[in-house]
Short mmCIF file of C-alpha atoms in Angstrom, two decimals:
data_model
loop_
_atom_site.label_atom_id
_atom_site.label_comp_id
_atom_site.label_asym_id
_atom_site.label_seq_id
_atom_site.Cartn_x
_atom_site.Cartn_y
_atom_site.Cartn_z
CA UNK E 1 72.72 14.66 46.20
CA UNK E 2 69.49 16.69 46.54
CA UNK E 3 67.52 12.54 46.60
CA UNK E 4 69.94 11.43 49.32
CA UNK E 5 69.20 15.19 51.41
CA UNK E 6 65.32 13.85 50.71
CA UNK E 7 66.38 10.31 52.40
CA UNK E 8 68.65 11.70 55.38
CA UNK E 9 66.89 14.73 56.32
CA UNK E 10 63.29 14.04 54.62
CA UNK E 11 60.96 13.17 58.37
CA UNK E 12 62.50 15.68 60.24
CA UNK E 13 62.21 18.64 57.46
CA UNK E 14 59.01 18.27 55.50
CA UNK E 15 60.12 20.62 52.83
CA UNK E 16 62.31 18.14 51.72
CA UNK E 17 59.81 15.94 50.26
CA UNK E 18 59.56 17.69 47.01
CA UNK E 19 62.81 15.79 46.50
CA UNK E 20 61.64 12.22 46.27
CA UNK E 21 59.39 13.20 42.92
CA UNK E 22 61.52 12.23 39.80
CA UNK E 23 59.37 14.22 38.16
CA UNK E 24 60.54 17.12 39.62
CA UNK E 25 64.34 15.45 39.83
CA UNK E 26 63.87 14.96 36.07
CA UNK E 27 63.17 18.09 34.82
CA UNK E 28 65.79 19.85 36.90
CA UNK E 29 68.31 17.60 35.57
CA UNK E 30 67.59 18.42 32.41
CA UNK E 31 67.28 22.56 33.27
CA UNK E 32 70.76 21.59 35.42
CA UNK E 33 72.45 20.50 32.36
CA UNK E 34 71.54 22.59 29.79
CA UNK E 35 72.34 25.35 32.27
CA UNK E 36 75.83 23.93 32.51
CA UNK E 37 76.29 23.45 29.38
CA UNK E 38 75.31 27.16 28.24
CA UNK E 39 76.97 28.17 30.96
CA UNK E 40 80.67 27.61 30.15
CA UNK E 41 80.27 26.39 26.00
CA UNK E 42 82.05 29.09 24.94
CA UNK E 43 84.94 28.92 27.23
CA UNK E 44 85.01 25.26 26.74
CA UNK E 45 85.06 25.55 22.94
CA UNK E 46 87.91 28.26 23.18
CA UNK E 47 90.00 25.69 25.34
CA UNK E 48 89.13 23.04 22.85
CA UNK E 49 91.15 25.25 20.24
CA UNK E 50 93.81 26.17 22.60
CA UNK E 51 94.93 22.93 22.55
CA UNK E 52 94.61 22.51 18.50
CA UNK E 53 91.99 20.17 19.05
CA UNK E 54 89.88 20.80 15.70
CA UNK E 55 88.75 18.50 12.96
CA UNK E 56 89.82 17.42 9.75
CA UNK E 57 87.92 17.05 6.85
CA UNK E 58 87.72 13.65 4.69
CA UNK E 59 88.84 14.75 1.22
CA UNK E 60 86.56 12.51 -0.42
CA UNK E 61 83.39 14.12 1.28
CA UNK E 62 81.25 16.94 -0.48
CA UNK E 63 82.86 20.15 -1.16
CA UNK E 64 80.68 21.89 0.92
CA UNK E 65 82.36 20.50 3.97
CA UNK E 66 85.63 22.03 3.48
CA UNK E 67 85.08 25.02 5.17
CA UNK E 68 84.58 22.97 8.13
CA UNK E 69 88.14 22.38 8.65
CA UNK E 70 89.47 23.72 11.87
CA UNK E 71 86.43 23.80 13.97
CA UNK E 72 86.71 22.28 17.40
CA UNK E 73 86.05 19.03 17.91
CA UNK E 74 85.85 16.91 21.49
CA UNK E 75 82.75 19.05 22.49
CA UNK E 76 80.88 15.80 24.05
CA UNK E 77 82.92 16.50 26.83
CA UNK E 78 80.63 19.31 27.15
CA UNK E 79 77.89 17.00 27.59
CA UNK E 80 79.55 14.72 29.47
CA UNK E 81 80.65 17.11 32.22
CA UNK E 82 77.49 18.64 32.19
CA UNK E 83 75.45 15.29 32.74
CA UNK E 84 77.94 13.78 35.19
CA UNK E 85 76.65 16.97 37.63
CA UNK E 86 73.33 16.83 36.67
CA UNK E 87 73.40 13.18 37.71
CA UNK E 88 75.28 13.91 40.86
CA UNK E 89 72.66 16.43 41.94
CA UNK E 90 69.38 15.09 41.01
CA UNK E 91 70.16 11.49 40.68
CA UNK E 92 69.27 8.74 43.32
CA UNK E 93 73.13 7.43 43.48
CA UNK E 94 71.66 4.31 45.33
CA UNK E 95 70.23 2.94 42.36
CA UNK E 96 73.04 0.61 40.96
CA UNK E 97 71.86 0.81 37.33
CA UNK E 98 72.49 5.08 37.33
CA UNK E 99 75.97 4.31 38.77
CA UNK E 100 75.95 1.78 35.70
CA UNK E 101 74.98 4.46 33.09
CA UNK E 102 76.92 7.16 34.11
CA UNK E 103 79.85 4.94 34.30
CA UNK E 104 79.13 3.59 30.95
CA UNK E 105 79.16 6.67 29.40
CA UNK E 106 81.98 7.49 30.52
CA UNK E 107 83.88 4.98 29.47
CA UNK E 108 82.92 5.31 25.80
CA UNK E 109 83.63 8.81 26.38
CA UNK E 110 87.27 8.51 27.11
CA UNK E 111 87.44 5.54 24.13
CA UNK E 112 86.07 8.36 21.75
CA UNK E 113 88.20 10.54 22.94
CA UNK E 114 91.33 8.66 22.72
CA UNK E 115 90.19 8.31 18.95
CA UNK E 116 89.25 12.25 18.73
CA UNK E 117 93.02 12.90 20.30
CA UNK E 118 95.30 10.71 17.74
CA UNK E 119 93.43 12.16 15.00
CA UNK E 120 93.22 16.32 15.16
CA UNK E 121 96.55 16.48 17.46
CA UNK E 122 98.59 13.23 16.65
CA UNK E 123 97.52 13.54 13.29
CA UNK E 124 97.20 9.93 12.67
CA UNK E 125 95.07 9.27 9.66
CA UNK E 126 92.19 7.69 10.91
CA UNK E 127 92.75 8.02 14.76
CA UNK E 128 93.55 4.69 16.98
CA UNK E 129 93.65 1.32 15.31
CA UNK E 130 90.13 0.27 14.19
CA UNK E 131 91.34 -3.09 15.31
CA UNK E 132 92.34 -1.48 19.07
CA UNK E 133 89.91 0.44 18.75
CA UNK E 134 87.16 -2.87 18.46
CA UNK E 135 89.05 -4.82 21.19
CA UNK E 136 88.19 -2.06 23.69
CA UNK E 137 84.66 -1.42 22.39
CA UNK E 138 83.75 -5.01 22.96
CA UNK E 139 85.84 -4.84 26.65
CA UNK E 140 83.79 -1.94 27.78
CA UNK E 141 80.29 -3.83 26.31
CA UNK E 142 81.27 -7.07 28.15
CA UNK E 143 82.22 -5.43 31.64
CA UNK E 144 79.09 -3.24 31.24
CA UNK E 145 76.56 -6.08 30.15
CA UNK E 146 77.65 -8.27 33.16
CA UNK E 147 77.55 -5.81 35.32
CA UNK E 148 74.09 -5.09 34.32
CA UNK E 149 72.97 -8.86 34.35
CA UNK E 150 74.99 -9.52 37.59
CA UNK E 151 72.91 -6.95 39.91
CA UNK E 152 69.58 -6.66 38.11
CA UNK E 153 68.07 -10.78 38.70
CA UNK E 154 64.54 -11.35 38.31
CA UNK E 155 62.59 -8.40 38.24
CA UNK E 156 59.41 -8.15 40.67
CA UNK E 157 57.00 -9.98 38.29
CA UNK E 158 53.84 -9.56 40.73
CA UNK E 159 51.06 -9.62 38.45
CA UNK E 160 49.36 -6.66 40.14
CA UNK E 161 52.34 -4.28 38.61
CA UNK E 162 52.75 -5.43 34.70
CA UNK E 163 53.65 -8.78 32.98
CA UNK E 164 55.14 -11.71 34.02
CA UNK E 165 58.74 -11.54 32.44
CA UNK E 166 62.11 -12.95 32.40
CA UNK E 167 65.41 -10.55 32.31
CA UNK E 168 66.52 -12.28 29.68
CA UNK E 169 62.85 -12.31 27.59
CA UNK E 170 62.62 -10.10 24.35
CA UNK E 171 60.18 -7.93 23.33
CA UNK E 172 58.89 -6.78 20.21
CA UNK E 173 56.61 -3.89 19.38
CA UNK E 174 52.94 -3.89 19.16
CA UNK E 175 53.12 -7.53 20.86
CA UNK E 176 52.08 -8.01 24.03
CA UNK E 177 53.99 -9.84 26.43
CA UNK E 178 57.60 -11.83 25.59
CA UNK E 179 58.09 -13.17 22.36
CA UNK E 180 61.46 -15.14 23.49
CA UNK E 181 63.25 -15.99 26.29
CA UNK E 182 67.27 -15.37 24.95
CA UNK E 183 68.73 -17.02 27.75
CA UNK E 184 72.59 -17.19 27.86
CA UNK E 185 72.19 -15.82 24.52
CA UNK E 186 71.21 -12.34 26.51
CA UNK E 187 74.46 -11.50 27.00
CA UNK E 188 75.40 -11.64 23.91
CA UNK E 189 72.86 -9.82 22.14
CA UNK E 190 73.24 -7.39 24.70
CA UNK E 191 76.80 -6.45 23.65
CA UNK E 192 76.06 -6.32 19.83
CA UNK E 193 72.98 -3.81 20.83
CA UNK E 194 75.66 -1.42 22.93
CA UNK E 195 78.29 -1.59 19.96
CA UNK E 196 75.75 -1.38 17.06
CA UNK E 197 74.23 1.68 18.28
CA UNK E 198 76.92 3.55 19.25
CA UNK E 199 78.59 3.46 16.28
CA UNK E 200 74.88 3.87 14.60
CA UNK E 201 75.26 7.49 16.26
CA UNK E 202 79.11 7.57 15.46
CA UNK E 203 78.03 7.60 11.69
CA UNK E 204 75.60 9.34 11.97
CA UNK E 205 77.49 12.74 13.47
CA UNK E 206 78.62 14.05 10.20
CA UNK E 207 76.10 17.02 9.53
CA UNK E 208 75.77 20.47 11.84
CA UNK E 209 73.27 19.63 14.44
CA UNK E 210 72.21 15.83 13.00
CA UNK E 211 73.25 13.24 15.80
CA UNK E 212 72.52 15.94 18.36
CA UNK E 213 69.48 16.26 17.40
CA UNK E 214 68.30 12.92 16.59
CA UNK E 215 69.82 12.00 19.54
CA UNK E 216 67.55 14.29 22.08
CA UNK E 217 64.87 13.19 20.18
CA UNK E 218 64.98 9.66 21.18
CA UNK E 219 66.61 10.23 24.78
CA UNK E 220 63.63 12.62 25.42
CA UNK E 221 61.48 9.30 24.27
CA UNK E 222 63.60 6.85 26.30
CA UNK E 223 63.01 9.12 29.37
CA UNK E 224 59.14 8.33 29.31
CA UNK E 225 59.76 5.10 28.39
CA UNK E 226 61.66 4.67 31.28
CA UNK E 227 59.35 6.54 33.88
CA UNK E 228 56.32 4.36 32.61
CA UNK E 229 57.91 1.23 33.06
CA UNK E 230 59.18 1.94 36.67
CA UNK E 231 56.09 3.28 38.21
CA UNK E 232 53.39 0.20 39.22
CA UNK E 233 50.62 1.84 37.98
CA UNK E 234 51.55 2.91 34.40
CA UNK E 235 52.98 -0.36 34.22
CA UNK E 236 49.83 -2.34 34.63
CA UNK E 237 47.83 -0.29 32.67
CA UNK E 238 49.83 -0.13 30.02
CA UNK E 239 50.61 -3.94 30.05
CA UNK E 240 54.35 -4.04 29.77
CA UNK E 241 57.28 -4.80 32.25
CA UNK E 242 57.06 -3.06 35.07
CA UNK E 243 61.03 -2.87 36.47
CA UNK E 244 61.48 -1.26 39.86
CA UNK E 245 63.65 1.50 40.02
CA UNK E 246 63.44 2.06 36.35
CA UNK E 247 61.88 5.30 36.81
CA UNK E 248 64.71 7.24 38.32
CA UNK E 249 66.69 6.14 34.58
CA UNK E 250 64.80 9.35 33.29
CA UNK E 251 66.31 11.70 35.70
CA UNK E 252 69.90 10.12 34.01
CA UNK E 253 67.98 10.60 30.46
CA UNK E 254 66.64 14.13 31.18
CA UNK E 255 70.08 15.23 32.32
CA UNK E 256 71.65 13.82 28.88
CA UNK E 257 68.68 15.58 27.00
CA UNK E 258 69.28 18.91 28.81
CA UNK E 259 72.94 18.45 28.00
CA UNK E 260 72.30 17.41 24.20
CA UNK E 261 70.31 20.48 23.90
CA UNK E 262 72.83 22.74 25.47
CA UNK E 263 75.62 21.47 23.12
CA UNK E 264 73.34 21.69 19.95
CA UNK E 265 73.13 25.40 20.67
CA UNK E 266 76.43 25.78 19.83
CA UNK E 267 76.86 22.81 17.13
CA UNK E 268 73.64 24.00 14.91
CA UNK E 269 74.41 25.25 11.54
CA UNK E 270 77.49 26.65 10.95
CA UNK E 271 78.58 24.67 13.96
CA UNK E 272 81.21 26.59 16.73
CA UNK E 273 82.06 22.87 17.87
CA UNK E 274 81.81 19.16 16.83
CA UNK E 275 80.84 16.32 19.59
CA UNK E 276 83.87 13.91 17.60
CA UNK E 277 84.24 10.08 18.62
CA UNK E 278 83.95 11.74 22.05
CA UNK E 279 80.06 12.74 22.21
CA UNK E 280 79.30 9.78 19.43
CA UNK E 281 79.90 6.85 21.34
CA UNK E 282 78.72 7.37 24.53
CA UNK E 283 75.58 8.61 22.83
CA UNK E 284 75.43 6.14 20.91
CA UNK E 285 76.27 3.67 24.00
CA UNK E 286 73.91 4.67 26.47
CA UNK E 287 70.56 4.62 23.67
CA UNK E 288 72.00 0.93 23.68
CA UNK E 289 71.83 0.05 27.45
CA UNK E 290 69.28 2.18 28.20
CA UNK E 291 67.44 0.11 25.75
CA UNK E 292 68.32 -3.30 27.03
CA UNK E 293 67.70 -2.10 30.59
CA UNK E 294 64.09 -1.29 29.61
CA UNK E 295 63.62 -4.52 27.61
CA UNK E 296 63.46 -2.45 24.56
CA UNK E 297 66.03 -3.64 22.73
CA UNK E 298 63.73 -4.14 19.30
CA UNK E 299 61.86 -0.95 19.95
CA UNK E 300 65.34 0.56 18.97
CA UNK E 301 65.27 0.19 15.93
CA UNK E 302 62.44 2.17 15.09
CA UNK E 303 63.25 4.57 17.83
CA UNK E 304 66.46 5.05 16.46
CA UNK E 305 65.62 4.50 12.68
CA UNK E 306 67.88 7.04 11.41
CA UNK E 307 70.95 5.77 12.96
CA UNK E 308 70.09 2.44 11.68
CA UNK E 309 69.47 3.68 8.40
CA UNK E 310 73.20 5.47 8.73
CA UNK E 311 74.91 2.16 9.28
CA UNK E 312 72.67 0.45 6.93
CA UNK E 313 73.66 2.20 4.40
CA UNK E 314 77.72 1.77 4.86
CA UNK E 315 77.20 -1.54 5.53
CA UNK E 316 75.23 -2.14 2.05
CA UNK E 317 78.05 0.67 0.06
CA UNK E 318 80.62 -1.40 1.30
CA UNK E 319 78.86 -4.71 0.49
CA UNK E 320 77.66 -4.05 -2.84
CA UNK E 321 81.36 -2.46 -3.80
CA UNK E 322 82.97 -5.13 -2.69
CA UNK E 323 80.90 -7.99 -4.49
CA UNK E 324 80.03 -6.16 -7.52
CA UNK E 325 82.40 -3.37 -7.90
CA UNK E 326 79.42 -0.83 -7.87
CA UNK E 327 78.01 1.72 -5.51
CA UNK E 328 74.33 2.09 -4.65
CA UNK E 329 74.47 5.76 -3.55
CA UNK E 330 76.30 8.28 -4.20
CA UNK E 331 77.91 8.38 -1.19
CA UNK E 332 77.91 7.03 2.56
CA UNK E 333 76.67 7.44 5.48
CA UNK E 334 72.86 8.21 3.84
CA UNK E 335 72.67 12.12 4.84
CA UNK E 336 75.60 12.77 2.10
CA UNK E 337 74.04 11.36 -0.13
CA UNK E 338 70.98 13.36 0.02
CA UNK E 339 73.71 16.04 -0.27
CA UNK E 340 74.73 14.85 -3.60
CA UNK E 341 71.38 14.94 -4.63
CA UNK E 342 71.38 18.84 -4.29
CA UNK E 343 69.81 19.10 -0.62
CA UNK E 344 71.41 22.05 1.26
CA UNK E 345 72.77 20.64 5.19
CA UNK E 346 69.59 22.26 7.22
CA UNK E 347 67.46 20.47 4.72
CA UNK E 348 69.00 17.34 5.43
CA UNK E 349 69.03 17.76 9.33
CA UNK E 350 65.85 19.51 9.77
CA UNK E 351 63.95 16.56 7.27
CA UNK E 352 65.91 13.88 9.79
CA UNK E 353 64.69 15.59 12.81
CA UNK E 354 61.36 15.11 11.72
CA UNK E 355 61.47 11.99 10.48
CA UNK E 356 63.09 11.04 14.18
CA UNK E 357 60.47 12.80 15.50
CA UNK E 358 57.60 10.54 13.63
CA UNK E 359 59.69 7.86 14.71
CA UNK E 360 59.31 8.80 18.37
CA UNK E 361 55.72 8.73 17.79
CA UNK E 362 55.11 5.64 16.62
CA UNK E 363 57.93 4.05 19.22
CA UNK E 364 55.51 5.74 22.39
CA UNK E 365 52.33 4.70 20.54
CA UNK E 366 53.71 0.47 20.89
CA UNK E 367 53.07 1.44 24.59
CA UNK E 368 48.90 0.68 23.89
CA UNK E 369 48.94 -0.84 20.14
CA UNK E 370 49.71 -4.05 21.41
#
């Protein structure tokens, strides 16, 4: 709103001007949603237990967790509300691709949330059908990758303003320039990089405060990432892509971080609320195409280490059960097992917060080690 006031009104009312910065756009998104978010958390987590919407405890997890029972769940439609206005208000809503991410987040939202319903007020063991469930994860990634790829073309390659690139190159860290040009294979790639990460983040929600704050961690990153890479100047210094527009995607990521930071206020130890399936996934989902949208698709992984060592280690549980009829921890995702190893829950979340915090380092430092 306040960008398009800038755009309408900006020559005849100089004032205005301070509205084209996304610097300044960016940081009162984030102040919006966190403001929001404080704002009305406690009335939203008393609705949220109005209407019985609390979680349920696997009875197989540690015993710890049991007097988690009953607490509200749902509460990323906390964030969600609260970065849907901060988008609306500080966002340029011409730019296609914010339309794309707020839409996209959305729609994972309300997937997660379909989930989050069938479980704690249903009462179906295990919420909707995991194969449902997969169908309309991959929908959503389709419509959302070809949207993506269907208004984004070539990029402005001028020399003058970054590297010469393809939209369909990858990237890697510390390499300068592409490594690969993916071609038709782009599309695909791009949906297993949506659906792997957010269900990366979906496993990895299962401690007080752990995917939220991972989560800002590397949102907060993804926000410079994203202003470097769509202003000229950074661009060419730096030596990376330089993708017009791309700057206004951290007014969209400082919103989300505001928001993240808002809700973990209320869902640090003991939490007063749980994000659920509905703050998971369209976490988990926008780290994804926020990611491919920046070309750093690869750079995710070490961004977002601990959700990839969260699914790793299901994946290899599962694996080595299956195949050899023995487990390799003591239980999965990783952070319980740490738990069965006698670490208390802020041990666990406060050691992964620093840990995604090195990560986010070493992710911002690819930007010159090249």
């Amino acid at each position: 709103m306040f960008h398009w006031i800038y755009e309408t009104f900006g020559n005849d009312l100089g004032f205005l001007r301070i509205f084209h910065y996304v610097t300044l756009r960016a940081m009162m998104a984030g102040l919006t949603a966190m403001f929001f978010t404080f704002l009305y958390g406690k009335s939203m987590i008393g609705f949220l237990q109005s209407l019985k919407f609390k979680e349920s405890v696997r009875n197989d997890g540690p015993e710890s967790h049991a007097a988690k029972s009953g607490t509200p769940t749902m509460g990323g439609l906390m964030m969600i509300v609260s970065l849907t206005i901060s988008t609306l208000l500080w966002g340029n809503l011409t730019n296609p691709n914010i339309l794309l991410l707020l839409g996209s987040a959305i729609a994972f939202c309300m997937l997660g949330f379909s989930d989050d319903y069938m479980k704690s007020v249903k009462k179906i063991k295990g919420g909707m059908r995991a194969r449902t469930k997969f169908l309309v994860t991959i929908l959503i990634a389709v419509t959302v990758t070809y949207i993506f790829y269907y208004i984004s073309g070539r990029p402005n390659t001028v020399a003058s303003k970054g590297i010469l690139f393809e939209i369909t190159d990858l990237f890697l860290p510390f390499f300068k320039g592409p490594v690969l040009t993916l071609g038709v294979l782009a599309v695909p790639f791009a949906i297993i990089v949506l659906i792997g990460s957010s269900h990366a983040v979906n496993l990895t929600d299962g401690l007080d405060g752990l995917a939220s704050g991972t989560v800002v961690i590397a949102t907060a990153t993804m926000a410079l990432l994203a202003y470097v890479s769509g202003t000229p100047v950074a661009a060419n210094y730096l030596n990376i892509p330089y993708l017009p527009g791309a700057h206004e995607y951290s007014v969209f990521l400082a919103g989300l971080s505001g928001a993240l930071l808002g809700f973990l206020w209320f869902n640090c130890h003991p939490a007063q609320v749980f994000m659920g399936d509905t703050g998971s996934l369209f976490l988990g989902s926008t780290l994804g195409l926020t990611a491919i949208m920046l070309k750093k698709e690869i750079l995710l992984v070490i961004l977002g280490g601990i959700f990839v060592a969260e699914a790793l280690s299901v994946m290899l549980q599962v694996g080595s059960f299956k195949l050899r009829g023995k487990r390799i921890f003591k239980m999965a995702p990783l952070h319980h097992h740490f738990e069965l190893l006698g670490w208390s829950e802020e041990k666990v979340v406060i050691r992964f917060w620093i840990i995604g915090i090195i990560l986010a380092i070493i992710s911002l430092s690819t930007l010159k080690i090249q």
